[in-house]
Tab-separated table of C-alpha atoms in Angstrom:
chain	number	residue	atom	x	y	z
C	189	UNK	CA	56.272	-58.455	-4.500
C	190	UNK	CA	59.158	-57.011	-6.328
C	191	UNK	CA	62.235	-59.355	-7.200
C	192	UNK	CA	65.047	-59.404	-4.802
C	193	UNK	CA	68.201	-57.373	-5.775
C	194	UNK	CA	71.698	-58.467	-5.552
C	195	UNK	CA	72.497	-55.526	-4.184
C	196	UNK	CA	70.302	-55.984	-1.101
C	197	UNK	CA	72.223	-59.088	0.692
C	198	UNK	CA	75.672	-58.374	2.139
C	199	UNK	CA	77.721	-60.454	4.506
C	200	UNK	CA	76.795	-58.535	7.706
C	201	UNK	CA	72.873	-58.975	7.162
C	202	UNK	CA	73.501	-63.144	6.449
C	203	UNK	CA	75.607	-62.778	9.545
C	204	UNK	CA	72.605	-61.223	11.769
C	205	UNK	CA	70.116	-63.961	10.658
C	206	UNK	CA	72.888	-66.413	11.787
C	207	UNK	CA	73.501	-64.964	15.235
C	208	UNK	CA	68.918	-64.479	15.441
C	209	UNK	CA	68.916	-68.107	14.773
C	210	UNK	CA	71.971	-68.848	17.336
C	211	UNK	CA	70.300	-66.896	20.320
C	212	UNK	CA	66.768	-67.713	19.604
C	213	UNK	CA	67.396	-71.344	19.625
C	214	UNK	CA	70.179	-72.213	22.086
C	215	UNK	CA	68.631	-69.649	24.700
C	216	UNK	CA	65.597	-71.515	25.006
C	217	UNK	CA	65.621	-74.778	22.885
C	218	UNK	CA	65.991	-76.864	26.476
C	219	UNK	CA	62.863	-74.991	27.620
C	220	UNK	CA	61.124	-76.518	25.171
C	221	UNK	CA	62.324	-80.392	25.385
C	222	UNK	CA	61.868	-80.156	28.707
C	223	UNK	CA	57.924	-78.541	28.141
C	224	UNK	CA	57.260	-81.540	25.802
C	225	UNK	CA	58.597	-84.526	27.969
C	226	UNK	CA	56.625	-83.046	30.461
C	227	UNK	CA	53.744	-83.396	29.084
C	228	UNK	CA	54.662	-87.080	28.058
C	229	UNK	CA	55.656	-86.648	24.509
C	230	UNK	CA	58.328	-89.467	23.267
C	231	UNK	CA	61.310	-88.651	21.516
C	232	UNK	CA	59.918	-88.837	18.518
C	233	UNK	CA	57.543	-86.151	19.172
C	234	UNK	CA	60.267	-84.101	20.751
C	235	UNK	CA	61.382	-83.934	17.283
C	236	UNK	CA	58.287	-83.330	16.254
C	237	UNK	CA	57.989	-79.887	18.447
C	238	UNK	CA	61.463	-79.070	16.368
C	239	UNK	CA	60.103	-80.023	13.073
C	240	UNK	CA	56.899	-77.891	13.465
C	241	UNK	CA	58.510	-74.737	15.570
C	242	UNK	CA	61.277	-74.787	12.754
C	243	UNK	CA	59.235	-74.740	9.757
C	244	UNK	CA	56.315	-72.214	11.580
C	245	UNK	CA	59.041	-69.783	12.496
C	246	UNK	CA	61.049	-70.279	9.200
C	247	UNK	CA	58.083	-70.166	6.494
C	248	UNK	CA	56.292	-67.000	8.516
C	249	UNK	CA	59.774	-65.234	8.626
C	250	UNK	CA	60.740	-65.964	4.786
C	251	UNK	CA	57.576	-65.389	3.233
C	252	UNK	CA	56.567	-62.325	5.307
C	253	UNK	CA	60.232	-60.643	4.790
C	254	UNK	CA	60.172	-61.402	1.181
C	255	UNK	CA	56.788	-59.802	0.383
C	256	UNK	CA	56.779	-56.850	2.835
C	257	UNK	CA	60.482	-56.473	1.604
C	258	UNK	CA	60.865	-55.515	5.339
C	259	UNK	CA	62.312	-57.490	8.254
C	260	UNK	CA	59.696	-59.362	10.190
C	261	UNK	CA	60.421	-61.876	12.676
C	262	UNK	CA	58.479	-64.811	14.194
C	263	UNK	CA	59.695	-67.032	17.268
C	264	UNK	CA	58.378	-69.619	19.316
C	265	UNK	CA	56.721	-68.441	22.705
C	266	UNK	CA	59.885	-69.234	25.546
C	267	UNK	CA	57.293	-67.923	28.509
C	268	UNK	CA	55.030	-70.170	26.858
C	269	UNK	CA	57.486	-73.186	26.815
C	270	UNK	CA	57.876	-72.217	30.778
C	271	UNK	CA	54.072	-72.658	30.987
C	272	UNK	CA	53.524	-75.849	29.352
C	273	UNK	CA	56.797	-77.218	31.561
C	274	UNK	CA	54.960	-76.344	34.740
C	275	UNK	CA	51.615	-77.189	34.088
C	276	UNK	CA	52.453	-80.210	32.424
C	277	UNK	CA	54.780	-81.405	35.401
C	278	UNK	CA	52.414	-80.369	37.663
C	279	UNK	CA	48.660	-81.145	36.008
C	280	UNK	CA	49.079	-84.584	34.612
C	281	UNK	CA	48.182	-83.841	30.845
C	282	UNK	CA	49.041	-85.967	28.171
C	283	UNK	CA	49.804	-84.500	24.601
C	284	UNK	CA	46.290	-85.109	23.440
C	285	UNK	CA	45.141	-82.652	25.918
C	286	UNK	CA	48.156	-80.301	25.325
C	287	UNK	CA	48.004	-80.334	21.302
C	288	UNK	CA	44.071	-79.139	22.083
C	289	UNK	CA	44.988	-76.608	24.650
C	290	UNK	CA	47.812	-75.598	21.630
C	291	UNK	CA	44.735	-74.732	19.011
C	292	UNK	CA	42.362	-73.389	21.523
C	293	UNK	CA	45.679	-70.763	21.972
C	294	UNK	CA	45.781	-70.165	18.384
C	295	UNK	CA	42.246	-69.632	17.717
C	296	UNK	CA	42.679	-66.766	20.205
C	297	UNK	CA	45.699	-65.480	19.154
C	298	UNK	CA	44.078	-65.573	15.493
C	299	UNK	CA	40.995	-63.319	16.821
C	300	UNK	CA	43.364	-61.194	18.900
C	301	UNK	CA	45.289	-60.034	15.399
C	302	UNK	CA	42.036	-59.998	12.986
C	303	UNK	CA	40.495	-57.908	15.046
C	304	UNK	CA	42.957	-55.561	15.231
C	305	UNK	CA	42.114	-55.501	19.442
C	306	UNK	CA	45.930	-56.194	20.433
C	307	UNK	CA	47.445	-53.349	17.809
C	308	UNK	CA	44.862	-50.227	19.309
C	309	UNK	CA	45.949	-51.782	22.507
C	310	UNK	CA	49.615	-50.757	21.488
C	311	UNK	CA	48.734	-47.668	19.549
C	312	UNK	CA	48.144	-46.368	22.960
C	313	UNK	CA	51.442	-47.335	24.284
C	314	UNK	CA	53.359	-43.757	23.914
C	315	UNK	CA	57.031	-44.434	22.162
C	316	UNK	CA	59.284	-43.699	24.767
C	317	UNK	CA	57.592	-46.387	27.158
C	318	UNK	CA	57.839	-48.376	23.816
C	319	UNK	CA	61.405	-47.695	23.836
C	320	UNK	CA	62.111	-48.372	27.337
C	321	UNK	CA	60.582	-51.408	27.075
C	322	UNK	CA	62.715	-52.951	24.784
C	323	UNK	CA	65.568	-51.577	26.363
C	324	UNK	CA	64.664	-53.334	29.591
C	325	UNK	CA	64.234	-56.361	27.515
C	326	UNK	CA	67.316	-56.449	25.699
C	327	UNK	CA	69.426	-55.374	28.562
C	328	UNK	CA	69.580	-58.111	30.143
C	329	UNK	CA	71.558	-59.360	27.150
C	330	UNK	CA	73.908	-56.754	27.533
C	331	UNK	CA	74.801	-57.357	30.683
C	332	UNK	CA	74.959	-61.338	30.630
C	333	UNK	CA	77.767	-60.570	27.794
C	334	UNK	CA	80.036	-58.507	30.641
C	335	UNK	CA	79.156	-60.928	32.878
C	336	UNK	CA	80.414	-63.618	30.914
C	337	UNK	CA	84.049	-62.370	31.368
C	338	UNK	CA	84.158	-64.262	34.974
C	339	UNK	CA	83.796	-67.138	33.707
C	340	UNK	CA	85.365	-66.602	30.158
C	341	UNK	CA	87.549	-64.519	30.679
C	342	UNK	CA	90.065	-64.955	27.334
C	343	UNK	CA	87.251	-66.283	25.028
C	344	UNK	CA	84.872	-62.906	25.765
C	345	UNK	CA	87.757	-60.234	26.140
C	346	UNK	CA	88.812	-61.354	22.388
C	347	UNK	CA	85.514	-60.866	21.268
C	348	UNK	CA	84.526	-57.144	23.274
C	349	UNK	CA	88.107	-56.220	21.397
C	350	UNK	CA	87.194	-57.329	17.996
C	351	UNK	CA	84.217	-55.327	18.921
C	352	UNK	CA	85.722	-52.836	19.590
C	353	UNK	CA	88.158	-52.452	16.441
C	354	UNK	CA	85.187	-53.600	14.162
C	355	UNK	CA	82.676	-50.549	15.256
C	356	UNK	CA	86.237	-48.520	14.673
C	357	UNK	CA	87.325	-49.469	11.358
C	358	UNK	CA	84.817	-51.727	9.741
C	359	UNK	CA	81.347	-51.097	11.526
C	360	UNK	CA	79.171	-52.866	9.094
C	361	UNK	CA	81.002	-56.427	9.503
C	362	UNK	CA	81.848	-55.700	13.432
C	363	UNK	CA	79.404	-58.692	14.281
C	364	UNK	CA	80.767	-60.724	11.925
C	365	UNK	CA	84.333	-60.603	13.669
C	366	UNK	CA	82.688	-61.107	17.022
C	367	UNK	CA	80.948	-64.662	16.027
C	368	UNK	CA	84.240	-65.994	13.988
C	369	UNK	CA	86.198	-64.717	16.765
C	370	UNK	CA	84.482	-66.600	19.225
C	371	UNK	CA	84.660	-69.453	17.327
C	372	UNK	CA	87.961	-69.502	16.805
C	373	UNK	CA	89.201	-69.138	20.166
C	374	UNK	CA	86.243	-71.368	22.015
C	375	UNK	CA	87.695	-74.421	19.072
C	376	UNK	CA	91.264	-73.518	20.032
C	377	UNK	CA	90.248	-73.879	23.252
C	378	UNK	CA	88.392	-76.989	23.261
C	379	UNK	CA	85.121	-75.757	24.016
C	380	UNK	CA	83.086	-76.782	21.167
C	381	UNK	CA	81.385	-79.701	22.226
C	382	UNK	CA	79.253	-81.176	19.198
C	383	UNK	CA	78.935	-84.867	21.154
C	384	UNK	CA	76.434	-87.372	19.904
C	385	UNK	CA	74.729	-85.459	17.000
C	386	UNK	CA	73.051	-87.739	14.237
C	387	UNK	CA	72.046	-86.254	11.219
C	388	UNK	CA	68.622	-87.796	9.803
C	389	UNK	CA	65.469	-85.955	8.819
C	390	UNK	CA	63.202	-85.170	11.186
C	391	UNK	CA	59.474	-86.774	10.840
C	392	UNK	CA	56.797	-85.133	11.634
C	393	UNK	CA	54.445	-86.811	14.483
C	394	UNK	CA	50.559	-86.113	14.540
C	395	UNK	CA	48.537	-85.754	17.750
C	396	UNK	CA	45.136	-85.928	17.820
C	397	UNK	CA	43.993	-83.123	19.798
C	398	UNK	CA	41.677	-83.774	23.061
C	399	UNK	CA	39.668	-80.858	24.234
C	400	UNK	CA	38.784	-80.630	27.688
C	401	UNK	CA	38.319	-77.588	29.893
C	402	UNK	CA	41.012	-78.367	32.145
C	403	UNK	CA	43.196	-77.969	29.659
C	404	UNK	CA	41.845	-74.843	28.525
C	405	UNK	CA	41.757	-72.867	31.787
C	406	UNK	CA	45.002	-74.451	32.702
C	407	UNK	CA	46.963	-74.723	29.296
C	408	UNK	CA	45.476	-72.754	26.709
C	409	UNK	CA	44.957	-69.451	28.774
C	410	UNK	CA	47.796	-69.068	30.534
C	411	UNK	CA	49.524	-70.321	27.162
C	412	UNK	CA	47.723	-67.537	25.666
C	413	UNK	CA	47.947	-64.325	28.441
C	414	UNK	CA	52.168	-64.832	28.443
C	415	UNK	CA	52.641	-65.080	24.410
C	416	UNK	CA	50.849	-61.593	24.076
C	417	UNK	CA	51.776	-60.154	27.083
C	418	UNK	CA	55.188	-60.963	27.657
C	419	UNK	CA	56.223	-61.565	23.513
C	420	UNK	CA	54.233	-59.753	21.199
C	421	UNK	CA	54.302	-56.396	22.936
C	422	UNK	CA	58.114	-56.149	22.916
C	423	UNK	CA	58.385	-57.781	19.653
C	424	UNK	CA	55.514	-54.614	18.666
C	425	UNK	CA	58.289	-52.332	20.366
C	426	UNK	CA	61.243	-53.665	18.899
C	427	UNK	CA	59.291	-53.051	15.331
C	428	UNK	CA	58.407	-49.685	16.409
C	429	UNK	CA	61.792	-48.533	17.793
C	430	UNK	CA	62.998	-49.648	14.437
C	431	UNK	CA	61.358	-47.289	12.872
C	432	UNK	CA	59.572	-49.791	10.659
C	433	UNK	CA	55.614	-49.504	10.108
C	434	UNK	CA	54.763	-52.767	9.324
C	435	UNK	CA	50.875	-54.582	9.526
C	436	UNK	CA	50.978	-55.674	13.074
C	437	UNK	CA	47.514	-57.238	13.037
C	438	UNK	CA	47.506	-59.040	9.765
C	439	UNK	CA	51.100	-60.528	11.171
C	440	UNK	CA	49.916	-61.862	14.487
C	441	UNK	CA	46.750	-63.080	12.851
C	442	UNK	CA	49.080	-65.140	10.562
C	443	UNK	CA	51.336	-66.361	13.941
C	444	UNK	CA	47.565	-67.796	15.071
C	445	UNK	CA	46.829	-69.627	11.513
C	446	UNK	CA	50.441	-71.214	11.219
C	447	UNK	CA	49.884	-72.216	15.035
C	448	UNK	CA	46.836	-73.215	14.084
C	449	UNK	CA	47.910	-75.810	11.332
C	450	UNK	CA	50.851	-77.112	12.920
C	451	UNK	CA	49.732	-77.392	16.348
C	452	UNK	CA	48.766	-81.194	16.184
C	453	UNK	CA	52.489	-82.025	15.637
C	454	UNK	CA	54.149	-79.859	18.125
C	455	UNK	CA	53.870	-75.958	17.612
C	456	UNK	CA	52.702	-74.749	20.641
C	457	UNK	CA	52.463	-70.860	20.012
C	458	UNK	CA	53.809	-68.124	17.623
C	459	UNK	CA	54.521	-64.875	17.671
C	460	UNK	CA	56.549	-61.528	16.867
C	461	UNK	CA	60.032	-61.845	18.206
C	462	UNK	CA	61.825	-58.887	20.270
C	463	UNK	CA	65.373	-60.315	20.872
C	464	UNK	CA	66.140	-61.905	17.385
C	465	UNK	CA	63.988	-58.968	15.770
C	466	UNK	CA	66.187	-56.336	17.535
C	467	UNK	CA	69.709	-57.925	16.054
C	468	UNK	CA	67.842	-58.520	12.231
C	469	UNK	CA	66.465	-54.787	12.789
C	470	UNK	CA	69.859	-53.095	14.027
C	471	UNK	CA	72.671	-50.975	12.017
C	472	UNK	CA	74.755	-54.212	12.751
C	473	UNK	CA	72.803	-56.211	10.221
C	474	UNK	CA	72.555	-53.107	7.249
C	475	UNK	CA	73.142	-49.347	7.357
C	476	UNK	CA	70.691	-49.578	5.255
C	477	UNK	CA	66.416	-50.075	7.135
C	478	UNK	CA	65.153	-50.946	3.679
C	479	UNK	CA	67.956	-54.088	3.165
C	480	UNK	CA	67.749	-55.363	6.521
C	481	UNK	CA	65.013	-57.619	5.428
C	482	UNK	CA	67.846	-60.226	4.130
C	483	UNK	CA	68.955	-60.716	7.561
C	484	UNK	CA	65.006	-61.899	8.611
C	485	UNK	CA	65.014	-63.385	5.552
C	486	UNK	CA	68.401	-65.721	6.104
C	487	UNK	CA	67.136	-66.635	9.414
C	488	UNK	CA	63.804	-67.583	8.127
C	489	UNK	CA	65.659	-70.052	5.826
C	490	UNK	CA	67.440	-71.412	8.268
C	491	UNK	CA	64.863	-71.726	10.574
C	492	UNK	CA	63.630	-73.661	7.863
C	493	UNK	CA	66.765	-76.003	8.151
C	494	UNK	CA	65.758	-76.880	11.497
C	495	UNK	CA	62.807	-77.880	10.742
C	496	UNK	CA	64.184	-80.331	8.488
C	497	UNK	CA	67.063	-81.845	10.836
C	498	UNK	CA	64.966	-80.943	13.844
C	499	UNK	CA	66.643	-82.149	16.740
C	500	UNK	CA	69.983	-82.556	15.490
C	501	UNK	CA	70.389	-79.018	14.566
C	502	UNK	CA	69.334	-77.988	18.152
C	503	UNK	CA	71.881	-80.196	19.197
C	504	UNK	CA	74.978	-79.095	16.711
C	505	UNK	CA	74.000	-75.006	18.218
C	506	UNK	CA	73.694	-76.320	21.660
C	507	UNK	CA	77.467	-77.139	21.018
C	508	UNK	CA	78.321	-73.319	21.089
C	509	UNK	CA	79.887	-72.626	24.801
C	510	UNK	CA	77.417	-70.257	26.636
C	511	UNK	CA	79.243	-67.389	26.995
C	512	UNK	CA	79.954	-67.436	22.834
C	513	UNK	CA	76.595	-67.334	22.328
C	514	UNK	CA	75.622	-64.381	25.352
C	515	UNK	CA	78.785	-62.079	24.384
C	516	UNK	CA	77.953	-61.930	20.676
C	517	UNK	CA	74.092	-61.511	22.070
C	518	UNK	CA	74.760	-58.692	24.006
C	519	UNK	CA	77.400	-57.117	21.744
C	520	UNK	CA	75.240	-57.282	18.881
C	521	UNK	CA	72.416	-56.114	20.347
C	522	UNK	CA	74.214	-52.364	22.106
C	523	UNK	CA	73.199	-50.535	19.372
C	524	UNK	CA	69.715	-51.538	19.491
C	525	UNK	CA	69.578	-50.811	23.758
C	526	UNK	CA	71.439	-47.731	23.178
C	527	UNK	CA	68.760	-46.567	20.148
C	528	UNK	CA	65.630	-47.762	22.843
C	529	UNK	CA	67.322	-45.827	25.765
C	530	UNK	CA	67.609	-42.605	23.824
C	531	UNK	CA	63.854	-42.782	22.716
C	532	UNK	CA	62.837	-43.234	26.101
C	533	UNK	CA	64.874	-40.505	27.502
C	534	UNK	CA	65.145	-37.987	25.601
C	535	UNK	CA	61.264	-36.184	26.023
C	536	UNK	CA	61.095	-34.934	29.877
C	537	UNK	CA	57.565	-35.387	30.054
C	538	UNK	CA	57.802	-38.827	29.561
C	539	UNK	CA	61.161	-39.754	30.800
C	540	UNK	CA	60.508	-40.594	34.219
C	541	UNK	CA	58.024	-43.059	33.456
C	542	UNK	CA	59.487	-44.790	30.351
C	543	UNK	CA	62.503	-45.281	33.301
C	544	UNK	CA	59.857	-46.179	35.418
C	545	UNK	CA	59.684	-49.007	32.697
C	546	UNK	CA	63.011	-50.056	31.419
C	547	UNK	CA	63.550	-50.921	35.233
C	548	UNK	CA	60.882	-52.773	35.824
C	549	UNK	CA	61.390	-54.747	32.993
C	550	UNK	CA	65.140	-54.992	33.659
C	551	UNK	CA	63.710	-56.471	36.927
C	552	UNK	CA	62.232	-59.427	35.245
C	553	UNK	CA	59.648	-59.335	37.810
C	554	UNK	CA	56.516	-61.922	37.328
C	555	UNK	CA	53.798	-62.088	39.338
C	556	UNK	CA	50.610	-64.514	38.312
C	557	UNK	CA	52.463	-66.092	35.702
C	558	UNK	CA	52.924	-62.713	33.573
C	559	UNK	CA	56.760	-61.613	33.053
C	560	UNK	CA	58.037	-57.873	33.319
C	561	UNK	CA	57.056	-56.305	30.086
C	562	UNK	CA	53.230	-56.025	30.732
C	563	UNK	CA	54.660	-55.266	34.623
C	564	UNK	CA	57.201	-52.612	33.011
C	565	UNK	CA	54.426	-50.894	30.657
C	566	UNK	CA	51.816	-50.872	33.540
C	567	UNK	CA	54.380	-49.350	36.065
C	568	UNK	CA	55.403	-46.792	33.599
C	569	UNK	CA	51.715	-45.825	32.665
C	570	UNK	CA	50.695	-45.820	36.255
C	571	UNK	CA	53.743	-42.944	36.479
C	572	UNK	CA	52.333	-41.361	33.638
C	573	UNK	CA	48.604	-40.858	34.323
C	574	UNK	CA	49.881	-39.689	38.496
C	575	UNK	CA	52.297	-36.956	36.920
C	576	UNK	CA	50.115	-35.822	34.050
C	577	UNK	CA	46.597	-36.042	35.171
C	578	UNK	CA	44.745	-32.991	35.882
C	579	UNK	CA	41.314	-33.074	37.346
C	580	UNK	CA	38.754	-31.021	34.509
C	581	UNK	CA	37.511	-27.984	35.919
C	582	UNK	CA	33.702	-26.857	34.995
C	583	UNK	CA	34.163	-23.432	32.732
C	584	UNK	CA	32.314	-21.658	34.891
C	585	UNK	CA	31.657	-19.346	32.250
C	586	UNK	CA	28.990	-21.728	30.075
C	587	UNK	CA	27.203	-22.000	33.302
C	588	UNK	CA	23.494	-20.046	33.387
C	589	UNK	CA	23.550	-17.153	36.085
């Protein structure tokens, strides 16, 4: 691992990791209180989930960006979160149970990466569909940031105009504008709302784990199915539309291990990101592909800072309005639909089913528990194989008079 160089960090890649840590969190962080007092955990171990999701994301980002010396992003499992809140409101399982269904999960996910079965699983997935389904994922984004304007209207106009001057005149630090921008005008206008936050350091709670085979079939499957299905194979196609080449197995295997160790205080799954990868992985962070690791790297570090506040940090980002935090989503993250849309599109052979799957996707459809991105990619494949498959005809030639 070669020494970092000053050269490599700029304002606009410190800025990316900011707004990765600012989405990832904020647009899920009350999935996952709400997935840990269902399944009875106290307070305490509320911050607990915080302390062990902040220093699993933040140590597997930091560490893997600073030795690959490429951007490589790790989140918590938000379908998973979902899970564990329904199960757990609806099964009756205590945290015991939940904290073994969390290792059972991890041992799989461990397996699923050292045996390199999920990555020939995506080696088959031809790049436009790849494309298109990250641009169904990250759409959504996009238009939740226009959307915003009915509700916001002066907060988000300010910001789509500072865009819009930035990507004119000074592209590289156009997403910096955007997020002091918004901040500006959502504290002039009284819409920061950091109430009740006290700053201590988080402790770290350990749960024995309880295995049982409830659990398992009801916890640590589904738990399982939705964090590769619906997380790893964008965050695979967010990599891939990137243009980065990066050891896909060896990285989830290491999402399963830091599971794994951290599971009996709180970390329920981990894996490759899509959204927070797509802004660390995008022109917005670095012209430069082989500098953008600083942005994966800053929000590994402070990642790392939640971990340590826990709680308190979740609760000084939840203070961000919601349509701050969508508009400098979606904004930040055109480039990145745009780039995913023109992969998927551009071959004709292909293009009707990688459309086949950016809608799909776009649809957010879910049936049995799986989201739209194993729905997209199955859609567009079924598209595929009807246009393109040609029943083999015997050579009639080779065949004996």
């Amino acid at each position: 691992m070669a020494n970092p160089r000053a050269s490599d960090f700029s304002l606009s890649a410190v800025t990316a990791g900011f707004v990765a840590v600012l989405v990832g969190f904020t647009s899920s962080v009350a999935i996952v209180f709400q997935a840990a007092q269902s399944l009875g955990a106290t307070p305490a171990e509320a911050a607990s989930w915080m302390w062990a999701l902040g220093w699993g994301m933040g140590l597997t980002t930091l560490l893997s960006s600073l030795w690959l010396r490429k951007p490589v992003m790790i989140a918590w499992s938000t379908p998973g979160a979902v899970v564990l809140a329904v199960a757990g409101a609806s099964g009756g399982f205590g945290m015991a149970e939940a904290v073994g269904a969390f290792i059972v999960c991890a041992a799989l996910i461990v397996v699923a990466g050292a045996s390199g079965a999920f990555e020939r699983v995506m080696d088959r997935i031809p790049m436009p569909l790849a494309g298109a389904l990250l641009a169904g994922v990250l759409a959504r984004f996009g238009l939740d940031a226009f959307s915003a304007l009915q509700s916001s209207f002066g907060l988000v106009l300010a910001m789509l105009a500072v865009y819009l001057a930035g990507r004119r005149w000074w592209p590289r630090y156009a997403v910096v504008g955007v997020l002091a921008t918004g901040i500006a005008v959502a504290g002039f206008a009284g819409q920061m709302r950091p109430l009740g936050l006290q700053w201590a350091l988080t402790r770290p709670v350990f749960t024995a784990p309880a295995f049982t085979w409830r659990a398992t079939v009801s916890l640590a499957l589904p738990l399982f199915i939705v964090t590769m299905a619906s997380q790893n194979l964008p965050g695979v196609a967010a990599i891939r539309t990137a243009g980065y080449r990066l050891p896909i197995s060896k990285i989830i295997a290491l999402t399963g291990i830091a599971t794994l160790i951290l599971a009996p205080f709180g970390a329920f799954a981990l894996n490759l990101a899509a959204i927070t990868a797509a802004i660390c992985m995008g022109r917005e962070a670095n012209v430069d592909p082989d500098k953008r690791w600083v942005a994966a790297a800053t929000c590994g570090a402070l990642y790392c800072v939640v971990g340590v506040f826990g709680a308190a940090i979740a609760g000084l980002l939840a203070a961000f309005p919601r349509e701050l935090i969508v508009a400098v989503a979606g904004l930040a993250l055109l480039g990145t639909i745009g780039s995913g849309l023109a992969a998927a599109l551009k071959d004709d052979v292909y293009r009707e089913a990688a459309l086949v799957t950016f809608l799909v996707t776009l649809s957010g459809l879910s049936l049995g528990g799986v989201g739209s991105a194993i729905w997209g990619v199955a859609a567009g494949a079924v598209t595929l194989f009807v246009q393109q498959w040609r029943p083999r005809v015997a050579n009639s030639r080779s065949r004996p008079p």
